């Protein structure tokens, strides 16, 4: 660990005494960008050598354009970056499994794959690889009527508004949140989307004040 500037970069230098031999790179600089657009622009200008989807938030619709550039090669792996809705199970409303099931039935994931996550596929578990899916798994097909029935059985309060956070800044996430909001409103769940930074997100989790939110992570199993 050689140098660090807050919100700018981290500089790592090689360990010449590493037990597997001297690393080939003298140093690695992890460059920090405030938003996805400036990060992608730096990649296109050749200011960074490599990057990963999880750190740039490159939209699926951008991959073809970026891959066509002479100075960039896009490598696609079957690893997955799952997006999922997180609930606060300590909230009596979300502790009821019927509410969580209703929210899943209310969202047309197949249409999201065709219109927003173009080229992506539904991850029905926390592991996006299809070999992890059991044969008898409920994939929750889009069924808004079933969602309304479950919400009614669970006693979902009419007019209840839900604080819904998200922290990714790319346009794909913004489009996804808008779609989720519309699907849930159709069955009577009114979310108020709120973009937060990582510090606020972690504070909500630590203080047990999160209600709902869109989260994600890369899963490289």
Short mmCIF file of C-alpha atoms in Angstrom, two decimals:
data_model
loop_
_atom_site.label_atom_id
_atom_site.label_comp_id
_atom_site.label_asym_id
_atom_site.label_seq_id
_atom_site.Cartn_x
_atom_site.Cartn_y
_atom_site.Cartn_z
CA UNK A 1 0.00 0.00 0.00
CA UNK A 2 1.95 3.02 -1.24
CA UNK A 3 -0.37 6.01 -1.48
CA UNK A 4 -4.00 6.99 -1.00
CA UNK A 5 -5.98 10.14 -1.76
CA UNK A 6 -9.56 10.19 -0.52
CA UNK A 7 -12.06 9.90 -3.37
CA UNK A 8 -9.22 10.01 -5.91
CA UNK A 9 -7.03 6.89 -6.02
CA UNK A 10 -5.26 4.04 -4.22
CA UNK A 11 -1.72 3.16 -5.30
CA UNK A 12 -0.40 -0.36 -4.69
CA UNK A 13 3.24 -1.35 -5.37
CA UNK A 14 4.53 -4.86 -5.87
CA UNK A 15 6.12 -6.98 -3.15
CA UNK A 16 9.46 -8.12 -4.55
CA UNK A 17 9.67 -10.80 -1.83
CA UNK A 18 6.33 -12.44 -2.70
CA UNK A 19 6.59 -16.20 -2.16
CA UNK A 20 5.46 -17.04 -5.72
CA UNK A 21 7.99 -14.72 -7.31
CA UNK A 22 8.19 -11.06 -8.26
CA UNK A 23 4.86 -9.82 -9.71
CA UNK A 24 5.02 -8.64 -13.31
CA UNK A 25 3.44 -5.25 -12.61
CA UNK A 26 5.42 -2.62 -10.73
CA UNK A 27 2.31 -0.92 -9.44
CA UNK A 28 -1.47 -0.80 -9.72
CA UNK A 29 -3.43 2.41 -9.35
CA UNK A 30 -7.10 2.02 -8.48
CA UNK A 31 -8.69 5.19 -9.82
CA UNK A 32 -11.89 6.48 -8.21
CA UNK A 33 -14.59 8.25 -10.22
CA UNK A 34 -17.60 10.14 -8.94
CA UNK A 35 -20.03 8.64 -11.43
CA UNK A 36 -20.34 6.02 -14.13
CA UNK A 37 -20.28 8.47 -17.05
CA UNK A 38 -16.87 9.94 -16.17
CA UNK A 39 -15.49 6.47 -15.52
CA UNK A 40 -16.59 5.14 -18.90
CA UNK A 41 -15.30 8.29 -20.63
CA UNK A 42 -11.87 7.77 -19.02
CA UNK A 43 -11.84 4.18 -20.25
CA UNK A 44 -12.70 5.26 -23.78
CA UNK A 45 -9.94 7.91 -23.75
CA UNK A 46 -7.38 5.35 -22.64
CA UNK A 47 -6.82 6.95 -19.23
CA UNK A 48 -7.41 3.60 -17.49
CA UNK A 49 -6.19 0.22 -18.67
CA UNK A 50 -8.94 -2.04 -17.44
CA UNK A 51 -12.12 -2.01 -15.42
CA UNK A 52 -14.95 -4.29 -14.31
CA UNK A 53 -18.70 -4.04 -14.70
CA UNK A 54 -19.26 -3.83 -10.94
CA UNK A 55 -17.12 -0.69 -10.69
CA UNK A 56 -18.21 1.15 -13.84
CA UNK A 57 -21.89 0.20 -14.02
CA UNK A 58 -21.60 -0.19 -17.78
CA UNK A 59 -25.10 -0.77 -19.05
CA UNK A 60 -25.83 -3.83 -21.18
CA UNK A 61 -26.80 -1.49 -23.99
CA UNK A 62 -23.33 0.12 -23.88
CA UNK A 63 -21.35 -3.10 -24.27
CA UNK A 64 -21.62 -3.28 -28.08
CA UNK A 65 -20.59 0.35 -28.55
CA UNK A 66 -17.62 0.02 -26.20
CA UNK A 67 -16.48 -3.30 -27.68
CA UNK A 68 -16.45 -1.71 -31.14
CA UNK A 69 -13.76 0.78 -30.10
CA UNK A 70 -10.29 -0.08 -31.40
CA UNK A 71 -8.58 0.31 -28.03
CA UNK A 72 -11.01 -1.76 -25.93
CA UNK A 73 -11.83 -5.46 -25.72
CA UNK A 74 -14.89 -6.55 -23.75
CA UNK A 75 -14.58 -9.93 -22.02
CA UNK A 76 -17.87 -11.57 -21.01
CA UNK A 77 -17.91 -14.15 -18.22
CA UNK A 78 -20.61 -16.39 -16.79
CA UNK A 79 -20.23 -14.95 -13.31
CA UNK A 80 -23.23 -12.75 -12.71
CA UNK A 81 -23.95 -9.52 -10.91
CA UNK A 82 -27.19 -10.09 -9.08
CA UNK A 83 -29.63 -7.27 -8.42
CA UNK A 84 -32.11 -7.93 -5.66
CA UNK A 85 -34.58 -6.23 -3.34
CA UNK A 86 -33.66 -6.26 0.34
CA UNK A 87 -36.29 -6.04 3.07
CA UNK A 88 -36.06 -5.23 6.76
CA UNK A 89 -37.38 -8.43 8.33
CA UNK A 90 -37.63 -6.67 11.70
CA UNK A 91 -40.45 -4.58 10.29
CA UNK A 92 -43.69 -6.53 10.98
CA UNK A 93 -44.94 -5.75 7.46
CA UNK A 94 -41.95 -7.30 5.74
CA UNK A 95 -41.57 -10.10 8.29
CA UNK A 96 -44.67 -11.63 6.70
CA UNK A 97 -43.46 -13.91 3.91
CA UNK A 98 -46.68 -13.28 1.99
CA UNK A 99 -45.72 -9.63 1.52
CA UNK A 100 -42.30 -10.54 0.16
CA UNK A 101 -43.82 -13.16 -2.11
CA UNK A 102 -46.41 -10.68 -3.36
CA UNK A 103 -43.73 -8.16 -4.27
CA UNK A 104 -41.90 -10.84 -6.26
CA UNK A 105 -45.08 -11.88 -8.10
CA UNK A 106 -45.80 -8.21 -8.86
CA UNK A 107 -42.59 -7.64 -10.84
CA UNK A 108 -42.41 -8.87 -14.43
CA UNK A 109 -38.79 -9.98 -14.44
CA UNK A 110 -38.93 -11.49 -17.92
CA UNK A 111 -39.96 -8.14 -19.38
CA UNK A 112 -37.17 -6.42 -17.43
CA UNK A 113 -34.72 -8.83 -19.06
CA UNK A 114 -36.05 -7.92 -22.50
CA UNK A 115 -36.23 -4.16 -22.05
CA UNK A 116 -33.69 -3.06 -19.42
CA UNK A 117 -31.24 -5.91 -18.75
CA UNK A 118 -30.91 -6.62 -22.45
CA UNK A 119 -28.87 -9.79 -22.86
CA UNK A 120 -29.17 -10.60 -19.17
CA UNK A 121 -31.08 -13.40 -17.50
CA UNK A 122 -33.15 -13.77 -14.38
CA UNK A 123 -31.31 -14.90 -11.26
CA UNK A 124 -33.88 -16.76 -9.20
CA UNK A 125 -31.50 -17.29 -6.29
CA UNK A 126 -28.60 -15.32 -4.84
CA UNK A 127 -26.42 -17.33 -7.24
CA UNK A 128 -27.07 -16.37 -10.87
CA UNK A 129 -25.55 -19.54 -12.35
CA UNK A 130 -28.28 -21.82 -13.67
CA UNK A 131 -26.61 -24.96 -12.27
CA UNK A 132 -27.48 -23.71 -8.77
CA UNK A 133 -31.23 -23.77 -9.49
CA UNK A 134 -33.14 -26.73 -7.99
CA UNK A 135 -35.57 -28.46 -10.35
CA UNK A 136 -38.59 -27.72 -8.16
CA UNK A 137 -37.77 -24.04 -7.59
CA UNK A 138 -40.62 -21.53 -7.69
CA UNK A 139 -39.49 -18.91 -10.21
CA UNK A 140 -42.40 -16.60 -9.32
CA UNK A 141 -43.93 -15.94 -12.75
CA UNK A 142 -45.46 -12.50 -13.17
CA UNK A 143 -48.89 -12.63 -11.51
CA UNK A 144 -50.22 -9.27 -10.23
CA UNK A 145 -53.55 -10.81 -9.22
CA UNK A 146 -51.72 -13.31 -7.02
CA UNK A 147 -49.72 -10.43 -5.58
CA UNK A 148 -52.87 -8.49 -4.66
CA UNK A 149 -54.38 -11.61 -3.07
CA UNK A 150 -51.31 -12.21 -0.91
CA UNK A 151 -51.15 -8.56 0.15
CA UNK A 152 -54.81 -8.61 1.13
CA UNK A 153 -54.32 -11.81 3.14
CA UNK A 154 -51.33 -10.23 4.89
CA UNK A 155 -53.32 -7.09 5.72
CA UNK A 156 -51.11 -4.68 3.77
CA UNK A 157 -52.27 -1.18 4.85
CA UNK A 158 -53.82 0.89 2.06
CA UNK A 159 -51.82 4.03 1.33
CA UNK A 160 -48.72 2.82 3.17
CA UNK A 161 -45.62 4.46 1.67
CA UNK A 162 -42.27 2.72 1.73
CA UNK A 163 -38.80 4.26 1.74
CA UNK A 164 -36.96 2.49 -1.08
CA UNK A 165 -33.23 3.19 -1.36
CA UNK A 166 -30.74 2.47 -4.12
CA UNK A 167 -27.09 3.43 -4.44
CA UNK A 168 -25.92 2.61 -7.97
CA UNK A 169 -25.72 5.74 -10.15
CA UNK A 170 -25.97 4.24 -13.64
CA UNK A 171 -28.92 4.77 -15.98
CA UNK A 172 -29.72 1.04 -16.02
CA UNK A 173 -30.39 1.11 -12.28
CA UNK A 174 -32.46 4.29 -12.59
CA UNK A 175 -34.60 2.67 -15.28
CA UNK A 176 -34.95 -0.48 -13.19
CA UNK A 177 -36.13 1.47 -10.13
CA UNK A 178 -38.74 3.32 -12.20
CA UNK A 179 -40.04 0.00 -13.54
CA UNK A 180 -40.16 -1.58 -10.08
CA UNK A 181 -42.04 1.45 -8.74
CA UNK A 182 -44.65 1.12 -11.48
CA UNK A 183 -45.10 -2.63 -11.02
CA UNK A 184 -45.52 -2.32 -7.26
CA UNK A 185 -47.89 0.65 -7.51
CA UNK A 186 -50.11 -1.50 -9.71
CA UNK A 187 -50.69 -3.91 -6.83
CA UNK A 188 -50.97 -1.26 -4.12
CA UNK A 189 -47.42 -1.00 -2.78
CA UNK A 190 -46.22 2.60 -2.99
CA UNK A 191 -42.44 2.99 -2.83
CA UNK A 192 -40.59 6.28 -2.68
CA UNK A 193 -37.23 5.70 -4.43
CA UNK A 194 -34.28 7.52 -2.87
CA UNK A 195 -30.72 7.58 -4.22
CA UNK A 196 -28.22 7.40 -1.36
CA UNK A 197 -24.47 7.07 -1.04
CA UNK A 198 -22.74 4.09 0.52
CA UNK A 199 -22.37 5.81 3.90
CA UNK A 200 -26.11 6.38 4.19
CA UNK A 201 -26.81 2.83 3.02
CA UNK A 202 -24.53 1.34 5.66
CA UNK A 203 -25.99 3.62 8.34
CA UNK A 204 -29.53 2.44 7.54
CA UNK A 205 -28.41 -1.17 7.79
CA UNK A 206 -26.46 -0.63 11.00
CA UNK A 207 -29.30 1.26 12.68
CA UNK A 208 -31.97 -1.17 11.48
CA UNK A 209 -33.90 1.67 9.80
CA UNK A 210 -33.89 0.30 6.26
CA UNK A 211 -37.34 -0.50 4.88
CA UNK A 212 -36.67 -1.68 1.33
CA UNK A 213 -33.95 -1.17 -1.20
CA UNK A 214 -32.33 -2.32 -4.41
CA UNK A 215 -28.98 -3.96 -3.76
CA UNK A 216 -26.50 -5.91 -5.82
CA UNK A 217 -23.19 -7.70 -5.85
CA UNK A 218 -20.95 -9.71 -8.14
CA UNK A 219 -21.04 -13.47 -7.61
CA UNK A 220 -18.03 -15.24 -9.08
CA UNK A 221 -18.66 -18.81 -8.04
#
